[in-house]
Coordinates of C-alpha atoms and ligand atoms in Angstrom, one line a residue:
M1 CA -18.7 24.1 -8.4
K2 CA -22.1 23.3 -10.1
H3 CA -21.1 24.0 -13.7
F4 CA -17.5 22.9 -13.7
A5 CA -18.0 19.7 -15.6
L6 CA -20.6 20.9 -18.1
S7 CA -18.6 24.0 -19.1
A8 CA -15.4 22.0 -19.4
L9 CA -17.1 19.5 -21.7
E10 CA -18.4 22.5 -23.8
R11 CA -14.8 23.6 -24.2
L12 CA -13.3 20.3 -25.5
R13 CA -10.8 20.9 -28.2
C14 CA -12.2 18.0 -30.2
P15 CA -16.0 18.0 -29.3
E16 CA -16.6 14.7 -31.2
L17 CA -14.8 12.9 -28.5
L18 CA -17.9 13.4 -26.3
E19 CA -19.5 10.4 -27.9
T20 CA -22.7 9.0 -26.4
R21 CA -23.5 6.2 -28.8
A22 CA -22.3 2.6 -28.5
F23 CA -19.8 1.3 -31.1
I24 CA -20.7 -2.0 -32.6
D25 CA -19.4 -3.5 -35.9
G26 CA -17.9 -0.1 -36.8
Q27 CA -21.3 1.7 -36.5
W28 CA -22.4 4.2 -33.9
I29 CA -25.6 2.9 -32.2
E30 CA -28.2 5.0 -30.4
G31 CA -29.6 2.0 -28.4
E32 CA -33.2 1.6 -27.2
S33 CA -33.1 4.2 -24.5
R34 CA -30.6 6.5 -22.7
L35 CA -28.5 6.1 -19.5
P36 CA -27.6 9.2 -17.6
V37 CA -24.0 9.9 -16.8
V38 CA -23.5 12.2 -13.8
D39 CA -20.7 14.4 -12.4
P40 CA -20.1 12.7 -9.1
A41 CA -19.1 16.0 -7.4
T42 CA -22.4 17.6 -8.1
G43 CA -24.8 14.9 -9.1
M44 CA -25.6 16.9 -12.3
V45 CA -26.4 14.9 -15.4
I46 CA -23.6 15.6 -17.9
A47 CA -24.6 13.3 -20.8
Q48 CA -27.0 10.5 -21.8
V49 CA -25.5 7.4 -23.4
A50 CA -27.0 4.6 -25.4
H51 CA -28.7 1.8 -23.4
C52 CA -28.4 -1.2 -25.7
D53 CA -30.6 -4.3 -25.2
V54 CA -29.4 -7.8 -25.6
K55 CA -29.8 -8.0 -29.4
W56 CA -26.8 -5.6 -29.7
M57 CA -24.7 -8.0 -27.7
D58 CA -25.6 -10.7 -30.2
K59 CA -24.7 -8.4 -33.0
A60 CA -21.4 -7.5 -31.3
V61 CA -20.4 -11.2 -30.9
D62 CA -21.3 -11.9 -34.5
A63 CA -19.2 -9.0 -35.7
A64 CA -16.3 -9.9 -33.4
T65 CA -16.4 -13.5 -34.8
Q66 CA -16.2 -12.3 -38.4
A67 CA -13.6 -9.7 -37.6
F68 CA -11.4 -12.1 -35.7
V69 CA -10.7 -14.2 -38.8
L70 CA -9.2 -11.3 -40.7
W71 CA -7.5 -9.7 -37.7
R72 CA -5.8 -13.0 -36.7
D73 CA -4.2 -13.2 -40.1
R74 CA -2.7 -9.7 -40.1
L75 CA 1.0 -9.7 -39.5
P76 CA 1.9 -8.9 -35.8
A77 CA 3.8 -5.8 -37.1
E78 CA 0.7 -4.5 -38.8
R79 CA -1.4 -5.0 -35.7
G80 CA 1.4 -3.3 -33.7
A81 CA 1.4 -0.3 -36.1
I82 CA -2.3 0.2 -35.5
L83 CA -2.0 -0.1 -31.7
R84 CA 0.9 2.4 -31.8
R85 CA -1.3 4.9 -33.8
W86 CA -4.0 4.4 -31.2
A87 CA -1.6 5.2 -28.4
T88 CA -0.4 8.3 -30.2
L89 CA -3.9 9.6 -30.7
C90 CA -4.6 9.0 -27.0
R91 CA -1.6 11.2 -26.2
E92 CA -2.5 13.9 -28.7
H93 CA -6.0 14.1 -27.2
A94 CA -4.8 13.7 -23.6
A95 CA -6.3 17.0 -22.4
D96 CA -9.8 16.2 -23.7
L97 CA -9.7 12.6 -22.6
A98 CA -8.6 13.7 -19.1
T99 CA -11.5 16.3 -19.0
L100 CA -14.0 13.6 -19.9
M101 CA -12.6 11.3 -17.3
T102 CA -12.6 13.8 -14.5
A103 CA -16.1 15.0 -15.4
E104 CA -17.6 11.4 -15.1
Q105 CA -15.2 9.8 -12.6
G106 CA -14.3 12.8 -10.3
K107 CA -10.5 12.2 -9.9
P108 CA -8.3 15.3 -10.0
L109 CA -7.4 16.4 -13.5
N110 CA -3.6 15.7 -13.1
E111 CA -4.4 12.1 -12.1
S112 CA -6.6 11.8 -15.2
L113 CA -3.8 13.0 -17.3
G114 CA -1.5 10.5 -15.6
E115 CA -4.0 7.7 -16.4
I116 CA -4.1 8.6 -20.1
E117 CA -0.3 8.2 -20.3
Y118 CA -0.5 5.0 -18.2
G119 CA -3.3 3.7 -20.4
A120 CA -1.6 4.6 -23.7
G121 CA 1.5 2.9 -22.4
F122 CA -0.3 -0.5 -22.5
L123 CA -1.1 -0.1 -26.2
G124 CA 2.5 0.6 -27.1
W125 CA 3.9 -2.1 -24.9
F126 CA 1.6 -4.8 -26.2
A127 CA 2.2 -3.6 -29.8
A128 CA 5.8 -4.6 -29.3
D129 CA 5.2 -7.7 -27.2
G130 CA 2.7 -9.1 -29.8
E131 CA 5.6 -9.2 -32.3
R132 CA 7.6 -11.4 -29.9
S133 CA 5.2 -14.1 -28.9
Y134 CA 7.7 -16.9 -29.7
G135 CA 7.0 -20.6 -29.6
E136 CA 9.6 -23.3 -28.8
S137 CA 11.4 -26.2 -30.3
I138 CA 11.3 -29.4 -28.1
P139 CA 14.1 -32.0 -28.2
S140 CA 12.2 -35.0 -29.6
H141 CA 11.5 -38.3 -27.8
L142 CA 10.2 -39.8 -31.1
P143 CA 12.7 -41.0 -33.8
G144 CA 12.7 -38.6 -36.8
S145 CA 10.0 -36.3 -35.5
Q146 CA 10.2 -32.5 -35.0
L147 CA 8.3 -31.1 -32.0
T148 CA 7.4 -27.4 -31.8
T149 CA 4.9 -25.2 -30.0
K150 CA 3.4 -21.9 -31.2
M151 CA 1.2 -19.3 -29.5
Q152 CA -2.0 -18.5 -31.4
P153 CA -4.8 -16.0 -30.6
I154 CA -7.7 -17.5 -28.6
G155 CA -10.5 -15.9 -30.6
V156 CA -13.3 -13.5 -29.7
T157 CA -12.8 -12.0 -26.2
A158 CA -14.8 -9.7 -24.0
A159 CA -14.2 -7.6 -20.9
I160 CA -16.2 -5.8 -18.2
T161 CA -14.3 -2.9 -16.7
P162 CA -14.7 -0.7 -13.5
W163 CA -15.1 3.0 -13.0
N164 CA -12.0 3.8 -11.0
F165 CA -9.6 3.6 -14.0
P166 CA -12.0 4.2 -16.9
M167 CA -9.4 4.1 -19.6
A168 CA -6.4 2.1 -18.3
M169 CA -8.4 -1.0 -17.3
I170 CA -9.6 -1.1 -20.9
T171 CA -6.3 -0.6 -22.7
R172 CA -4.6 -3.1 -20.3
K173 CA -7.0 -5.7 -21.6
A174 CA -7.7 -4.6 -25.2
G175 CA -4.0 -3.8 -25.9
A176 CA -3.1 -7.4 -25.0
A177 CA -6.1 -9.0 -26.8
L178 CA -5.6 -7.0 -30.0
A179 CA -1.9 -7.5 -30.1
A180 CA -2.4 -11.3 -29.7
G181 CA -4.7 -11.2 -32.7
C182 CA -8.1 -11.4 -30.9
S183 CA -11.2 -9.2 -31.2
M184 CA -12.6 -7.7 -28.0
I185 CA -16.0 -6.4 -26.8
I186 CA -16.0 -4.0 -23.8
K187 CA -18.8 -3.3 -21.4
P188 CA -17.6 -0.3 -19.4
A189 CA -18.9 0.6 -15.9
S190 CA -22.2 2.6 -16.1
E191 CA -20.6 5.5 -14.2
T192 CA -17.8 6.0 -16.8
P193 CA -18.9 5.2 -20.3
L194 CA -17.6 8.4 -21.8
S195 CA -14.0 7.5 -21.5
A196 CA -14.6 4.1 -23.1
L197 CA -16.6 5.6 -26.0
A198 CA -13.9 8.3 -26.6
L199 CA -11.3 5.5 -26.7
A200 CA -13.4 3.7 -29.3
K201 CA -13.6 6.9 -31.4
L202 CA -9.8 7.0 -31.4
A203 CA -9.5 3.3 -32.2
E204 CA -11.6 3.9 -35.3
Q205 CA -9.4 6.8 -36.3
A206 CA -6.3 4.7 -35.7
G207 CA -7.6 2.1 -38.2
V208 CA -8.7 -0.7 -35.9
P209 CA -11.0 -2.6 -38.3
A210 CA -14.8 -2.8 -37.6
G211 CA -15.7 -5.5 -35.1
V212 CA -12.2 -5.8 -33.7
F213 CA -12.8 -3.4 -30.8
Q214 CA -16.4 -2.7 -29.8
V215 CA -17.9 -0.9 -26.8
I216 CA -21.5 -1.7 -25.7
T217 CA -23.3 0.2 -23.0
G218 CA -26.4 -1.0 -21.1
D219 CA -27.5 -3.2 -18.3
A220 CA -24.5 -5.1 -17.0
Q221 CA -26.3 -8.2 -15.7
I222 CA -28.4 -8.7 -18.9
L223 CA -25.5 -8.0 -21.3
S224 CA -23.0 -10.2 -19.4
A225 CA -25.5 -13.1 -19.1
R226 CA -25.8 -13.1 -22.9
L227 CA -22.0 -12.9 -23.3
M228 CA -21.5 -15.9 -21.1
Q229 CA -24.0 -17.9 -23.1
R230 CA -22.2 -17.3 -26.4
P231 CA -19.6 -20.1 -27.1
E232 CA -17.8 -18.0 -29.7
V233 CA -16.5 -15.8 -26.8
R234 CA -13.4 -17.8 -25.8
A235 CA -11.8 -15.6 -23.2
F236 CA -13.3 -13.2 -20.7
S237 CA -11.7 -10.6 -18.5
F238 CA -13.2 -8.7 -15.6
T239 CA -11.9 -6.0 -13.2
G240 CA -14.2 -5.2 -10.3
S241 CA -15.4 -6.5 -7.0
T242 CA -14.7 -10.0 -5.8
Q243 CA -18.5 -10.6 -5.3
I244 CA -19.3 -9.9 -9.0
G245 CA -16.1 -11.7 -10.1
R246 CA -17.3 -14.9 -8.4
Q247 CA -20.7 -14.7 -10.1
L248 CA -19.2 -14.2 -13.5
L249 CA -16.7 -17.0 -13.1
A250 CA -19.7 -19.3 -12.2
Q251 CA -21.6 -18.1 -15.3
S252 CA -18.6 -18.6 -17.6
A253 CA -18.5 -22.3 -16.7
Q254 CA -21.5 -23.0 -19.1
T255 CA -19.3 -22.3 -22.1
L256 CA -16.0 -22.9 -20.4
K257 CA -14.3 -19.6 -21.2
K258 CA -10.7 -18.8 -20.3
V259 CA -11.3 -16.3 -17.5
S260 CA -9.0 -13.6 -16.0
L261 CA -10.2 -11.7 -12.9
E262 CA -8.7 -8.6 -11.3
L263 CA -10.7 -8.2 -8.1
G264 CA -10.7 -6.5 -4.7
G265 CA -7.6 -5.7 -2.6
H266 CA -6.9 -5.1 1.1
A267 CA -3.3 -4.1 0.9
P268 CA -1.1 -4.2 4.1
F269 CA 1.5 -1.3 4.3
I270 CA 4.1 -2.5 6.7
V271 CA 6.7 0.0 8.2
F272 CA 9.5 -1.5 10.4
D273 CA 11.4 0.5 13.0
D274 CA 14.5 0.6 10.8
A275 CA 12.7 2.3 7.9
S276 CA 13.2 5.9 6.8
L277 CA 10.3 7.7 8.4
E278 CA 10.1 10.4 5.7
G279 CA 10.2 7.8 2.9
A280 CA 7.5 5.7 4.5
V281 CA 5.2 8.7 5.1
V282 CA 5.6 10.0 1.5
G283 CA 5.0 6.5 0.1
C284 CA 2.0 5.9 2.4
I285 CA 0.4 9.2 1.4
G286 CA 0.7 8.0 -2.3
A287 CA -0.4 4.5 -1.6
K288 CA -3.4 5.6 0.5
F289 CA -4.8 8.6 -1.3
A290 CA -4.1 8.2 -5.1
T291 CA -7.4 8.0 -7.0
S292 CA -8.9 9.5 -3.9
G293 CA -8.4 6.1 -2.2
Q294 CA -10.6 4.3 -4.8
D295 CA -7.8 2.0 -5.9
C296 CA -7.5 -1.7 -5.6
L297 CA -3.8 -1.1 -4.6
A298 CA -4.7 1.4 -1.8
A299 CA -3.0 0.9 1.5
N300 CA -5.9 -0.4 3.6
R301 CA -4.1 -1.6 6.7
I302 CA -1.1 0.5 7.7
Y303 CA 1.0 -1.5 10.2
I304 CA 3.7 0.5 12.0
Q305 CA 6.2 -1.1 14.3
R306 CA 6.0 0.2 17.9
G307 CA 9.3 2.2 17.9
L308 CA 8.3 4.3 14.9
Y309 CA 4.5 4.4 15.7
A310 CA 4.1 7.8 17.4
P311 CA 6.3 9.8 15.0
F312 CA 4.7 8.1 12.0
V313 CA 1.1 8.9 13.3
Q314 CA 2.1 12.5 13.7
A315 CA 3.9 13.0 10.4
F316 CA 1.3 11.1 8.4
S317 CA -1.5 13.0 10.0
E318 CA 0.1 16.3 9.2
A319 CA 0.7 15.3 5.6
T320 CA -2.9 14.1 5.3
A321 CA -4.3 17.4 6.7
R322 CA -2.5 19.2 3.9
L323 CA -4.5 17.4 1.2
K324 CA -7.0 19.6 -0.7
L325 CA -10.5 18.3 -1.2
G326 CA -12.6 19.6 -4.1
H327 CA -13.9 19.2 -7.6
G328 CA -11.4 17.4 -9.8
L329 CA -11.4 20.2 -12.3
E330 CA -10.3 22.8 -9.7
D331 CA -6.6 23.7 -9.6
G332 CA -4.5 22.1 -6.8
V333 CA -7.1 19.5 -5.8
D334 CA -5.7 16.2 -4.4
I335 CA -8.9 14.4 -3.4
G336 CA -12.1 14.4 -5.5
P337 CA -15.6 13.1 -4.8
M338 CA -16.3 9.4 -4.4
T339 CA -17.6 8.2 -7.8
R340 CA -20.3 6.1 -6.1
L341 CA -22.2 7.5 -3.2
S342 CA -22.3 4.0 -1.7
V343 CA -18.4 4.2 -1.3
A344 CA -18.7 7.5 0.5
N345 CA -21.3 6.0 2.9
K346 CA -19.1 2.9 3.5
C347 CA -16.2 5.3 4.5
R348 CA -18.5 7.0 7.0
D349 CA -19.7 3.6 8.4
Q350 CA -16.1 2.4 8.8
I351 CA -15.1 5.6 10.6
G352 CA -18.1 5.3 12.9
N353 CA -17.5 1.7 13.6
A354 CA -13.7 2.3 14.3
L355 CA -14.5 5.2 16.7
S356 CA -17.1 3.2 18.5
L357 CA -14.6 0.5 19.1
G358 CA -11.9 2.8 20.5
A359 CA -9.9 4.1 17.5
R360 CA -8.4 7.6 17.8
L361 CA -9.2 10.2 15.2
T362 CA -6.2 12.4 14.4
V363 CA -7.4 14.1 11.2
G364 CA -10.7 14.5 9.3
G365 CA -13.8 12.5 10.2
E366 CA -16.0 15.5 9.9
E367 CA -18.3 16.5 6.9
C368 CA -16.6 18.9 4.6
G369 CA -19.8 20.7 3.4
L370 CA -19.1 20.0 -0.3
G371 CA -21.8 17.3 -0.6
A372 CA -22.5 13.7 0.3
S373 CA -20.1 12.3 -2.3
F374 CA -17.1 14.0 -0.6
V375 CA -15.2 12.3 2.2
T376 CA -12.7 14.4 4.2
P377 CA -9.3 12.7 4.2
T378 CA -9.3 11.0 7.6
V379 CA -6.7 9.2 9.7
L380 CA -7.7 6.7 12.4
A381 CA -4.9 5.7 14.8
D382 CA -4.9 2.7 17.2
V383 CA -7.1 0.6 14.9
T384 CA -7.5 -3.0 16.0
D385 CA -8.0 -6.2 13.9
E386 CA -11.7 -6.5 15.0
M387 CA -12.7 -3.1 13.4
D388 CA -14.5 -3.2 10.0
I389 CA -11.8 -1.1 8.4
A390 CA -9.2 -3.8 9.2
I391 CA -11.4 -6.5 7.7
E392 CA -13.0 -5.0 4.6
E393 CA -11.6 -3.0 1.6
T394 CA -12.3 0.8 2.2
F395 CA -12.0 2.2 -1.3
G396 CA -11.9 5.8 0.0
P397 CA -9.6 8.4 1.7
V398 CA -9.7 6.9 5.2
A399 CA -6.4 5.6 6.6
A400 CA -6.2 3.0 9.3
L401 CA -3.0 2.9 11.4
L402 CA -2.3 -0.2 13.4
P403 CA 0.7 -0.7 15.7
F404 CA 2.7 -4.0 15.8
D405 CA 5.6 -5.5 17.7
S406 CA 7.3 -8.3 15.8
E407 CA 7.9 -9.4 12.3
E408 CA 6.2 -12.8 12.9
E409 CA 3.1 -11.0 14.3
V410 CA 2.8 -8.6 11.4
L411 CA 3.2 -11.3 8.8
R412 CA 0.4 -13.3 10.4
R413 CA -1.9 -10.3 10.6
A414 CA -1.1 -9.1 7.0
N415 CA -1.8 -12.5 5.6
S416 CA -5.0 -13.1 7.6
T417 CA -7.3 -11.9 4.8
E418 CA -9.1 -13.5 1.9
Y419 CA -7.4 -10.9 -0.4
G420 CA -4.0 -11.1 -1.9
L421 CA -3.4 -8.4 -4.4
A422 CA -0.6 -6.0 -3.3
A423 CA 1.5 -5.5 -0.2
Y424 CA 4.0 -2.7 0.7
V425 CA 7.0 -3.1 3.0
Y426 CA 9.3 -0.4 4.3
T427 CA 12.6 -1.5 5.9
N428 CA 16.3 -0.9 5.5
D429 CA 17.3 -4.4 6.6
L430 CA 18.1 -6.4 3.5
R431 CA 17.6 -9.8 5.0
R432 CA 14.3 -8.8 6.5
A433 CA 13.1 -7.4 3.2
A434 CA 13.9 -10.8 1.5
R435 CA 12.2 -12.8 4.3
V436 CA 9.1 -10.7 4.5
S437 CA 8.5 -10.4 0.8
D438 CA 8.9 -14.1 0.5
R439 CA 6.2 -14.9 3.1
L440 CA 3.6 -12.3 2.1
E441 CA 0.7 -14.1 0.4
F442 CA 0.2 -11.4 -2.2
G443 CA 0.6 -11.3 -6.0
M444 CA 2.7 -8.1 -5.9
V445 CA 5.1 -6.8 -3.2
A446 CA 6.5 -3.3 -3.2
L447 CA 9.7 -2.8 -1.1
N448 CA 10.5 0.8 0.0
T449 CA 8.3 2.3 -2.8
A450 CA 4.7 2.9 -3.5
R451 CA 5.2 3.2 -7.3
F452 CA 5.4 -0.2 -9.1
T453 CA 2.7 -0.6 -11.7
G454 CA 3.1 -0.2 -15.5
P455 CA 2.9 -2.1 -18.7
P456 CA 6.0 -4.4 -18.2
I457 CA 4.9 -5.8 -14.8
P458 CA 2.7 -8.9 -14.2
F459 CA -0.3 -7.3 -12.4
G460 CA -2.6 -9.6 -10.5
G461 CA -3.6 -11.1 -7.2
W462 CA -3.6 -14.3 -5.2
K463 CA -6.5 -15.9 -3.3
Q464 CA -9.8 -14.0 -3.7
S465 CA -8.1 -11.1 -5.5
G466 CA -8.3 -12.8 -8.8
L467 CA -7.0 -15.2 -11.5
G468 CA -4.5 -14.5 -14.2
R469 CA -2.2 -11.6 -14.9
E470 CA -2.4 -8.3 -16.9
G471 CA 0.5 -6.4 -18.4
S472 CA 3.8 -8.1 -19.1
R473 CA 4.2 -11.2 -21.4
H474 CA 1.9 -13.0 -18.9
G475 CA -0.9 -10.5 -19.8
L476 CA -0.5 -11.3 -23.5
A477 CA -0.7 -15.1 -22.8
E478 CA -4.2 -14.6 -21.3
Y479 CA -5.4 -14.1 -24.9
M480 CA -3.5 -16.9 -26.5
E481 CA -3.6 -20.7 -26.8
L482 CA -0.6 -22.9 -26.9
K483 CA -0.5 -25.3 -29.8
Y484 CA 1.9 -28.3 -30.0
V485 CA 2.8 -29.5 -33.5
C486 CA 4.5 -32.9 -34.1
V487 CA 6.0 -33.4 -37.6
G488 CA 6.7 -37.1 -38.2
S489 CA 9.3 -38.5 -40.6
L490 CA 8.0 -39.1 -44.1
Ligands
NAP1 P1 -18.3 -3.8 -9.5 O1 -19.5 -3.3 -8.8 O2 -18.0 -5.2 -9.4 O3 -18.4 -3.3 -11.1 C1 -17.4 -3.6 -12.0 C2 -18.1 -3.8 -13.4 O4 -18.9 -4.9 -13.2 C3 -18.9 -2.7 -13.9 O5 -18.7 -2.6 -15.3 C4 -20.3 -3.1 -13.6 O6 -21.3 -2.6 -14.5 C5 -20.2 -4.6 -13.8 N1 -21.2 -5.4 -13.0 C6 -21.9 -5.0 -11.9 N2 -22.8 -6.0 -11.6 C7 -22.7 -6.9 -12.5 C8 -23.4 -8.2 -12.7 N3 -24.3 -8.7 -11.9 N4 -23.0 -8.9 -13.8 C9 -22.1 -8.5 -14.7 N5 -21.5 -7.3 -14.5 C10 -21.7 -6.6 -13.5 O7 -16.9 -3.2 -9.0 P2 -16.6 -1.6 -8.9 O8 -17.2 -1.2 -7.6 O9 -16.9 -0.9 -10.1 O10 -15.0 -1.7 -8.7 C11 -14.4 -1.6 -7.5 C12 -13.8 -3.0 -7.2 O11 -12.9 -3.3 -8.3 C13 -12.9 -2.9 -6.0 O12 -13.1 -4.1 -5.2 C14 -11.5 -2.9 -6.5 O13 -10.6 -3.4 -5.6 C15 -11.6 -3.7 -7.8 N6 -10.6 -3.3 -8.7 C16 -9.6 -4.3 -8.9 C17 -8.5 -4.0 -9.8 C18 -7.5 -5.0 -10.1 O14 -6.7 -4.8 -11.0 N7 -7.4 -6.1 -9.3 C19 -8.5 -2.7 -10.4 C20 -9.5 -1.8 -10.2 C21 -10.5 -2.1 -9.3 P3 -22.3 -1.5 -14.1 O15 -21.5 -0.3 -13.7 O16 -23.1 -1.3 -15.3 O17 -23.1 -2.0 -12.9

């Protein structure tokens, strides 16, 4: 396992996609020192990327400010053509981009390939939506006046992105910002800068002008503090933990930026007695274990109605036991390492806490012998609301199964969290489906399916899961300002 990532990187079809310099104002920058990037499966250093100090953030904001003026004035169709070329290049280089992603993030290669397609989809989708950002004509209340609105790009924008989706969380933001006519500066997560820098390489090839899309690597706290001080940055988007999201929102108040936040989740997955057992188990395996469980949409509290509880525990445990753990570059692997060791340790702590309070282990729980970053897919049955796993986001391959009796009860328990990102419901009763989806306090509800994301949908959460939406026409609006124009009679 030791050399998987390094030897795969040596065999890239297009070696220049392994870029380690930051991309500022169309230049590739070495930075002041280097930041190691490791293969999370082995802990081996696979690259050293630029560590940029704060002066580079100032240069990036200056470049983005100049570039915005020219980019804003391009026709939407011209911007769209560049975004479509960028998407095409991502697809042409999908094998290399997926290898880079698995090497630094750890997810199985087929999931990385899936993310390249998902991520490229946002570029194409926003290319088209940017061409349709219509205003409106308002019936006038003033004699002889014409009242209209138009949507205009907000200006320079910036984003801080996480390590679990190293490419798609960038294109979901940058696709919208660039299509709207804005420039954007990205600070990727320190664990996964290679995917972001390869994306910048392809943006350059696609013809994105200098300063319109920039990637800066370095200390998150220092760089973001500077970003927040610069009034030219009019909109800011963050995907990551709720704790850091709150801090950034507070910092952004000093220059009153438009902020969108995609934060933590703690998704309930509710299965009623009348649901298809097979469908619910298949859906739940996907919703729990995709991205090795490191997903804001991951099913974190799996509520099963009493009549289906025992068969569900058995079928779900059997399906979980079949999942293969290993290096993401190995064939047939379903679950890779945890990208951050702290996440693996949190999984172990949650398992220990649940067992000490009476949960029942049906699968996993033991060390797998592959190293500290690997967590054996684990199922805990008879979990109760007092256990840590029922209260906090897990972010790893540990499933918590909780029995329930009534619809009223499960709604109360599902909603009793500060999070409100996604919820899943499995039932064959149409009226119940309508009632329950209406009363769940979550930004997204999936009924009888675990697959629902993609460019056309408004992705986002309620309560402490965030502010604003990404994807869909709502995602484009995050990077635009509404202008009202009143034309008086001459
Ligand atoms: P994180 O620790 O908050 O880090 C996310 C980003 O914030 C990274 O780029 C990180 O940079 C940066 N950062 C860390 N500390 C910072 C600070 N003091 N000031 C400014 N930036 C800072 O979150 P994570 O662990 O990477 O991501 C997992 C969380 O993201 C989970 O809670 C998950 O649910 C959430 N998530 C939400 C969505 C959604 O769409 N709602 C999608 C994916 C993930 P460094 O890496 O350089 O520290």
